[in-house]
């Protein structure tokens, strides 16, 4: 497995594979790899001849008061995981390579970021779209894999490849969870023993919503309110949003559609946690 820090070397590596008619699957990450990332990598291995993983904690997607400096990092462990899975290369650029002095060109979508996480993190998706565009240009993969855990990010990347004419197939991978249902996340490392059961309320409030829909409730507000009550049963939780929305446009809906997205974000102390699930109208789900 090659560990490549230089942009030109990464590009040459991909060009070389493409010249030999070999296909490349790409998994961009911020490192501190867990089973969620591993699921993306395994899927990538199935899809293409070679897997390329990037590890880059992207400063452009963190707000000034967010956790860029304390975001967990463990490069050596990450490389070992990539090696075990059989990645062909891991791209580990430095911040100054991706954002050299004078950098001023950003990629920003007009509508999709105006929902969900974009409301409380106004620069976040501009940072994501910019770094993913740059990584796509550098790695030039045939496939790129993203987790459904970050549903809005996946929707944005799907739109971005259409709008910017990237010839890359975007593959969404289902959320990987802990045995009790908590969505795996690099930030879970910061949960204290006391906070850990409270984090599970995200999953519980989505399960409660699913049950309400199964029992015939179609009023999105009522379902959102019930979910908020579940979350607020923990005094340490601050709700960012609970939203039932259209799974493509992310526009809020008043009534449950055949297929609706339920997305939730909270702060538990200083830790931001998100989760989501598609809600299906009962008779359409069989
Ligand atoms: P991150 O390192 O947090 O930027 O995540 C890198 C990729 O892994 C993104 O496409 C995430 O959506 C995906 N990912 C993170 N956690 C999970 C999870 N629990 N299940 C599936 N995919 C995940």
Tab-separated table of C-alpha atoms and ligand atoms in Angstrom:
chain	number	residue	atom	x	y	z
A	1	UNK	CA	0.000	0.000	0.000
A	2	UNK	CA	1.331	3.404	-0.989
A	3	UNK	CA	1.050	6.298	1.423
A	4	UNK	CA	1.054	9.418	-0.708
A	5	UNK	CA	1.263	12.937	0.674
A	6	UNK	CA	2.026	14.791	-2.543
A	7	UNK	CA	-0.760	15.920	-4.887
A	8	UNK	CA	1.285	15.360	-8.051
A	9	UNK	CA	2.279	11.858	-6.931
A	10	UNK	CA	-1.362	11.006	-6.175
A	11	UNK	CA	-2.420	12.180	-9.620
A	12	UNK	CA	0.381	10.194	-11.278
A	13	UNK	CA	-0.601	7.085	-9.306
A	14	UNK	CA	-4.196	7.300	-10.598
A	15	UNK	CA	-3.140	8.175	-14.146
A	16	UNK	CA	-0.914	5.123	-14.190
A	17	UNK	CA	-3.799	2.831	-13.141
A	18	UNK	CA	-6.152	4.417	-15.662
A	19	UNK	CA	-3.601	3.917	-18.451
A	20	UNK	CA	-3.748	0.192	-17.641
A	21	UNK	CA	-7.578	0.274	-17.842
A	22	UNK	CA	-7.828	-0.339	-14.099
A	23	UNK	CA	-10.745	1.161	-12.170
A	24	UNK	CA	-10.436	3.195	-8.961
A	25	UNK	CA	-12.859	3.459	-6.042
A	26	UNK	CA	-12.280	6.420	-3.742
A	27	UNK	CA	-13.258	6.848	-0.081
A	28	UNK	CA	-12.611	10.352	1.272
A	29	UNK	CA	-12.359	10.490	5.082
A	30	UNK	CA	-11.165	12.692	7.903
A	31	UNK	CA	-9.485	9.704	9.532
A	32	UNK	CA	-9.936	8.154	12.966
A	33	UNK	CA	-11.366	5.283	10.997
A	34	UNK	CA	-14.104	3.060	12.409
A	35	UNK	CA	-16.444	0.344	11.124
A	36	UNK	CA	-18.474	2.954	9.200
A	37	UNK	CA	-15.431	3.927	7.152
A	38	UNK	CA	-14.487	0.260	6.809
A	39	UNK	CA	-17.908	-0.492	5.271
A	40	UNK	CA	-17.261	2.189	2.626
A	41	UNK	CA	-13.822	0.767	1.910
A	42	UNK	CA	-15.088	-2.800	1.583
A	43	UNK	CA	-17.802	-1.631	-0.791
A	44	UNK	CA	-15.172	0.233	-2.786
A	45	UNK	CA	-13.014	-2.885	-3.023
A	46	UNK	CA	-15.997	-4.769	-4.461
A	47	UNK	CA	-16.735	-2.068	-7.017
A	48	UNK	CA	-13.320	-1.370	-8.507
A	49	UNK	CA	-9.900	-2.888	-9.184
A	50	UNK	CA	-8.187	-0.533	-6.734
A	51	UNK	CA	-9.186	1.348	-3.600
A	52	UNK	CA	-7.846	4.785	-2.736
A	53	UNK	CA	-8.618	6.282	0.680
A	54	UNK	CA	-7.887	9.869	1.649
A	55	UNK	CA	-7.288	11.063	5.191
A	56	UNK	CA	-7.577	14.815	5.508
A	57	UNK	CA	-9.142	16.787	8.341
A	58	UNK	CA	-10.514	19.595	6.209
A	59	UNK	CA	-10.144	22.978	7.943
A	60	UNK	CA	-12.541	24.623	5.469
A	61	UNK	CA	-15.537	22.725	6.818
A	62	UNK	CA	-15.066	23.713	10.461
A	63	UNK	CA	-16.478	26.977	11.834
A	64	UNK	CA	-14.268	29.163	14.070
A	65	UNK	CA	-15.890	27.806	17.253
A	66	UNK	CA	-15.918	24.168	16.074
A	67	UNK	CA	-13.655	21.253	16.920
A	68	UNK	CA	-11.010	21.332	14.148
A	69	UNK	CA	-8.034	21.360	16.520
A	70	UNK	CA	-9.469	18.663	18.792
A	71	UNK	CA	-10.897	16.441	16.020
A	72	UNK	CA	-9.513	12.967	16.813
A	73	UNK	CA	-6.499	11.874	14.799
A	74	UNK	CA	-4.735	8.475	14.695
A	75	UNK	CA	-2.934	8.215	11.364
A	76	UNK	CA	-0.819	5.147	12.118
A	77	UNK	CA	-3.848	3.110	13.239
A	78	UNK	CA	-5.779	4.364	10.227
A	79	UNK	CA	-3.025	3.263	7.828
A	80	UNK	CA	-3.007	-0.166	9.435
A	81	UNK	CA	-6.763	-0.498	8.869
A	82	UNK	CA	-6.409	0.552	5.240
A	83	UNK	CA	-3.581	-1.954	4.795
A	84	UNK	CA	-5.695	-4.759	6.277
A	85	UNK	CA	-8.557	-3.987	3.941
A	86	UNK	CA	-6.210	-3.932	0.980
A	87	UNK	CA	-6.231	-0.303	-0.125
A	88	UNK	CA	-3.872	0.411	-3.007
A	89	UNK	CA	-3.075	3.890	-1.728
A	90	UNK	CA	-3.853	6.285	1.080
A	91	UNK	CA	-3.664	9.961	0.233
A	92	UNK	CA	-2.609	12.117	3.204
A	93	UNK	CA	-2.122	15.679	1.959
A	94	UNK	CA	-1.237	18.552	4.298
A	95	UNK	CA	-3.499	21.579	4.758
A	96	UNK	CA	-1.018	23.848	2.997
A	97	UNK	CA	-1.057	21.556	-0.062
A	98	UNK	CA	-4.845	21.660	-0.355
A	99	UNK	CA	-5.176	25.323	0.651
A	100	UNK	CA	-1.921	27.044	-0.353
A	101	UNK	CA	-1.416	30.741	0.402
A	102	UNK	CA	-3.670	32.815	-1.851
A	103	UNK	CA	-6.331	30.098	-2.140
A	104	UNK	CA	-9.694	31.734	-2.929
A	105	UNK	CA	-11.827	29.449	-5.095
A	106	UNK	CA	-14.676	27.668	-3.313
A	107	UNK	CA	-17.500	25.428	-4.505
A	108	UNK	CA	-20.895	26.295	-3.023
A	109	UNK	CA	-24.311	24.852	-3.829
A	110	UNK	CA	-27.257	27.206	-3.821
A	111	UNK	CA	-30.120	25.232	-2.284
A	112	UNK	CA	-29.244	21.934	-0.609
A	113	UNK	CA	-27.079	23.567	2.095
A	114	UNK	CA	-30.011	25.758	3.185
A	115	UNK	CA	-31.446	22.875	5.201
A	116	UNK	CA	-30.587	20.650	8.172
A	117	UNK	CA	-26.903	20.913	9.190
A	118	UNK	CA	-26.303	23.827	6.801
A	119	UNK	CA	-28.451	26.117	8.949
A	120	UNK	CA	-26.294	25.919	12.056
A	121	UNK	CA	-23.037	25.311	10.156
A	122	UNK	CA	-23.191	27.933	7.369
A	123	UNK	CA	-19.677	27.306	5.951
A	124	UNK	CA	-19.729	23.561	6.390
A	125	UNK	CA	-20.979	22.378	3.011
A	126	UNK	CA	-18.953	24.984	1.129
A	127	UNK	CA	-15.911	23.420	2.783
A	128	UNK	CA	-17.096	19.886	2.001
A	129	UNK	CA	-17.977	20.635	-1.626
A	130	UNK	CA	-14.663	22.441	-2.162
A	131	UNK	CA	-12.466	19.710	-0.717
A	132	UNK	CA	-14.384	16.905	-2.431
A	133	UNK	CA	-14.096	18.723	-5.776
A	134	UNK	CA	-10.360	19.100	-5.265
A	135	UNK	CA	-9.960	15.462	-4.177
A	136	UNK	CA	-11.959	14.281	-7.203
A	137	UNK	CA	-9.691	16.327	-9.477
A	138	UNK	CA	-6.564	14.934	-7.831
A	139	UNK	CA	-7.590	11.268	-7.454
A	140	UNK	CA	-9.799	11.092	-10.570
A	141	UNK	CA	-11.702	7.964	-9.458
A	142	UNK	CA	-14.378	5.986	-11.306
A	143	UNK	CA	-16.434	5.501	-8.123
A	144	UNK	CA	-16.637	7.440	-4.877
A	145	UNK	CA	-18.279	6.116	-1.731
A	146	UNK	CA	-20.024	8.175	0.936
A	147	UNK	CA	-21.979	7.165	4.045
A	148	UNK	CA	-25.709	7.687	4.412
A	149	UNK	CA	-24.894	8.731	7.977
A	150	UNK	CA	-24.091	12.157	6.495
A	151	UNK	CA	-27.219	12.151	4.375
A	152	UNK	CA	-27.132	15.829	3.417
A	153	UNK	CA	-23.474	15.550	2.428
A	154	UNK	CA	-24.285	12.589	0.183
A	155	UNK	CA	-27.174	14.535	-1.435
A	156	UNK	CA	-24.828	17.477	-2.013
A	157	UNK	CA	-22.119	15.333	-3.586
A	158	UNK	CA	-24.662	13.649	-5.880
A	159	UNK	CA	-25.763	17.102	-7.056
A	160	UNK	CA	-22.196	18.378	-7.328
A	161	UNK	CA	-21.075	15.618	-9.719
A	162	UNK	CA	-24.061	16.355	-11.956
A	163	UNK	CA	-23.574	20.123	-11.878
A	164	UNK	CA	-19.804	20.015	-12.439
A	165	UNK	CA	-19.833	17.127	-14.961
A	166	UNK	CA	-17.702	14.728	-12.955
A	167	UNK	CA	-17.713	11.302	-14.594
A	168	UNK	CA	-17.778	9.579	-11.186
A	169	UNK	CA	-20.416	7.163	-9.901
A	170	UNK	CA	-21.429	8.161	-6.373
A	171	UNK	CA	-22.321	5.216	-4.140
A	172	UNK	CA	-24.174	5.676	-0.841
A	173	UNK	CA	-23.455	3.147	1.930
A	174	UNK	CA	-25.962	2.442	4.758
A	175	UNK	CA	-25.244	3.684	8.290
A	176	UNK	CA	-23.102	1.355	10.394
A	177	UNK	CA	-24.243	1.279	14.023
A	178	UNK	CA	-23.028	0.061	17.384
A	179	UNK	CA	-24.880	-3.084	18.586
A	180	UNK	CA	-27.305	-0.886	20.571
A	181	UNK	CA	-28.087	1.294	17.550
A	182	UNK	CA	-25.843	4.353	18.043
A	183	UNK	CA	-24.508	5.453	14.649
A	184	UNK	CA	-20.725	5.016	14.576
A	185	UNK	CA	-18.873	8.301	14.487
A	186	UNK	CA	-15.318	9.466	15.101
A	187	UNK	CA	-16.768	11.901	17.637
A	188	UNK	CA	-18.261	9.063	19.756
A	189	UNK	CA	-14.785	8.768	21.275
A	190	UNK	CA	-15.545	11.930	23.250
A	191	UNK	CA	-18.733	10.590	24.854
A	192	UNK	CA	-18.307	10.065	28.586
A	193	UNK	CA	-19.770	7.001	30.282
A	194	UNK	CA	-22.597	9.223	31.512
A	195	UNK	CA	-23.271	10.677	28.058
A	196	UNK	CA	-23.135	7.393	26.145
A	197	UNK	CA	-26.717	6.226	26.999
A	198	UNK	CA	-28.034	9.718	26.260
A	199	UNK	CA	-26.480	9.604	22.772
A	200	UNK	CA	-28.743	6.652	22.050
A	201	UNK	CA	-31.774	8.944	22.273
A	202	UNK	CA	-31.139	9.976	18.647
A	203	UNK	CA	-31.732	6.426	17.529
A	204	UNK	CA	-34.645	6.012	19.925
A	205	UNK	CA	-36.469	9.114	18.714
A	206	UNK	CA	-36.153	7.911	15.111
A	207	UNK	CA	-37.427	4.469	16.099
A	208	UNK	CA	-40.378	6.137	17.858
A	209	UNK	CA	-41.085	8.119	14.678
A	210	UNK	CA	-40.993	4.930	12.636
A	211	UNK	CA	-43.499	3.363	14.997
A	212	UNK	CA	-45.826	6.378	14.793
A	213	UNK	CA	-45.768	6.176	10.996
A	214	UNK	CA	-46.361	2.432	11.143
A	215	UNK	CA	-49.336	3.065	13.435
A	216	UNK	CA	-50.828	5.440	10.884
A	217	UNK	CA	-49.610	8.914	11.928
A	218	UNK	CA	-48.938	11.087	8.873
A	219	UNK	CA	-48.629	14.557	10.436
A	220	UNK	CA	-44.923	15.364	10.203
A	221	UNK	CA	-45.113	18.105	12.895
A	222	UNK	CA	-46.617	15.686	15.434
A	223	UNK	CA	-43.899	13.146	14.752
A	224	UNK	CA	-41.148	15.771	14.971
A	225	UNK	CA	-42.613	17.092	18.244
A	226	UNK	CA	-42.726	13.601	19.740
A	227	UNK	CA	-39.092	13.078	18.741
A	228	UNK	CA	-38.073	16.410	20.287
A	229	UNK	CA	-39.772	15.428	23.546
A	230	UNK	CA	-37.771	12.195	23.625
A	231	UNK	CA	-34.522	14.085	23.056
A	232	UNK	CA	-35.353	16.716	25.666
A	233	UNK	CA	-35.924	14.011	28.273
A	234	UNK	CA	-32.158	14.381	28.684
A	235	UNK	CA	-31.348	17.822	30.130
A	236	UNK	CA	-27.821	17.713	28.651
A	237	UNK	CA	-29.146	17.571	25.079
A	238	UNK	CA	-29.643	20.700	22.983
A	239	UNK	CA	-31.648	19.980	19.847
A	240	UNK	CA	-30.251	21.539	16.681
A	241	UNK	CA	-32.990	20.163	14.449
A	242	UNK	CA	-35.475	17.349	14.029
A	243	UNK	CA	-36.710	17.421	10.461
A	244	UNK	CA	-38.974	15.304	8.327
A	245	UNK	CA	-38.268	16.299	4.777
A	246	UNK	CA	-38.163	15.293	1.145
A	247	UNK	CA	-35.237	12.867	0.682
A	248	UNK	CA	-34.110	14.540	-2.567
A	249	UNK	CA	-34.668	18.291	-2.099
A	250	UNK	CA	-34.491	18.184	1.737
A	251	UNK	CA	-37.439	20.634	1.804
A	252	UNK	CA	-39.563	20.119	4.933
A	253	UNK	CA	-42.849	18.260	4.435
A	254	UNK	CA	-46.061	18.643	6.415
A	255	UNK	CA	-47.339	15.129	5.744
A	256	UNK	CA	-45.419	11.856	5.551
A	257	UNK	CA	-44.779	10.997	1.903
A	258	UNK	CA	-44.363	7.536	0.431
A	259	UNK	CA	-40.708	8.025	1.327
A	260	UNK	CA	-39.605	10.801	3.732
A	261	UNK	CA	-36.287	11.499	5.399
A	262	UNK	CA	-36.163	11.956	9.142
A	263	UNK	CA	-32.946	13.699	10.157
A	264	UNK	CA	-31.840	14.667	13.650
A	265	UNK	CA	-28.924	16.685	15.041
A	266	UNK	CA	-28.180	17.476	18.677
A	267	UNK	CA	-25.425	18.734	20.893
A	268	UNK	CA	-24.709	16.532	23.844
A	269	UNK	CA	-22.518	18.848	25.877
A	270	UNK	CA	-19.967	19.992	23.295
A	271	UNK	CA	-20.338	16.921	21.067
A	272	UNK	CA	-22.460	17.235	17.940
A	273	UNK	CA	-24.271	14.048	16.942
A	274	UNK	CA	-26.419	13.365	13.876
A	275	UNK	CA	-28.577	10.493	12.707
A	276	UNK	CA	-31.219	9.876	10.068
A	277	UNK	CA	-33.471	7.282	8.553
A	278	UNK	CA	-35.904	7.009	5.673
A	279	UNK	CA	-39.521	6.672	6.850
A	280	UNK	CA	-41.780	4.696	4.538
A	281	UNK	CA	-45.567	4.820	4.471
A	282	UNK	CA	-46.538	1.369	5.831
A	283	UNK	CA	-48.386	-0.122	2.879
A	284	UNK	CA	-45.714	1.057	0.375
A	285	UNK	CA	-42.866	-0.626	2.227
A	286	UNK	CA	-43.737	-4.219	1.326
B	1	LIG	P1	-15.710	11.386	8.055
B	1	LIG	O1	-14.369	10.796	8.302
B	1	LIG	O2	-16.538	11.562	9.284
B	1	LIG	O3	-15.637	12.618	7.190
B	1	LIG	O4	-16.507	10.316	7.207
B	1	LIG	C1	-15.989	9.818	6.000
B	1	LIG	C2	-17.061	9.023	5.320
B	1	LIG	O5	-17.480	7.958	6.165
B	1	LIG	C3	-18.314	9.844	5.007
B	1	LIG	O6	-18.795	9.496	3.723
B	1	LIG	C4	-19.261	9.431	6.096
B	1	LIG	O7	-20.627	9.556	5.739
B	1	LIG	C5	-18.886	7.974	6.266
B	1	LIG	N1	-19.313	7.494	7.578
B	1	LIG	C6	-19.017	7.997	8.792
B	1	LIG	N2	-19.647	7.323	9.777
B	1	LIG	C7	-20.383	6.370	9.162
B	1	LIG	C8	-21.259	5.335	9.631
B	1	LIG	N3	-21.517	5.163	10.907
B	1	LIG	N4	-21.832	4.539	8.711
B	1	LIG	C9	-21.589	4.702	7.378
B	1	LIG	N5	-20.769	5.646	6.882
B	1	LIG	C10	-20.167	6.470	7.756
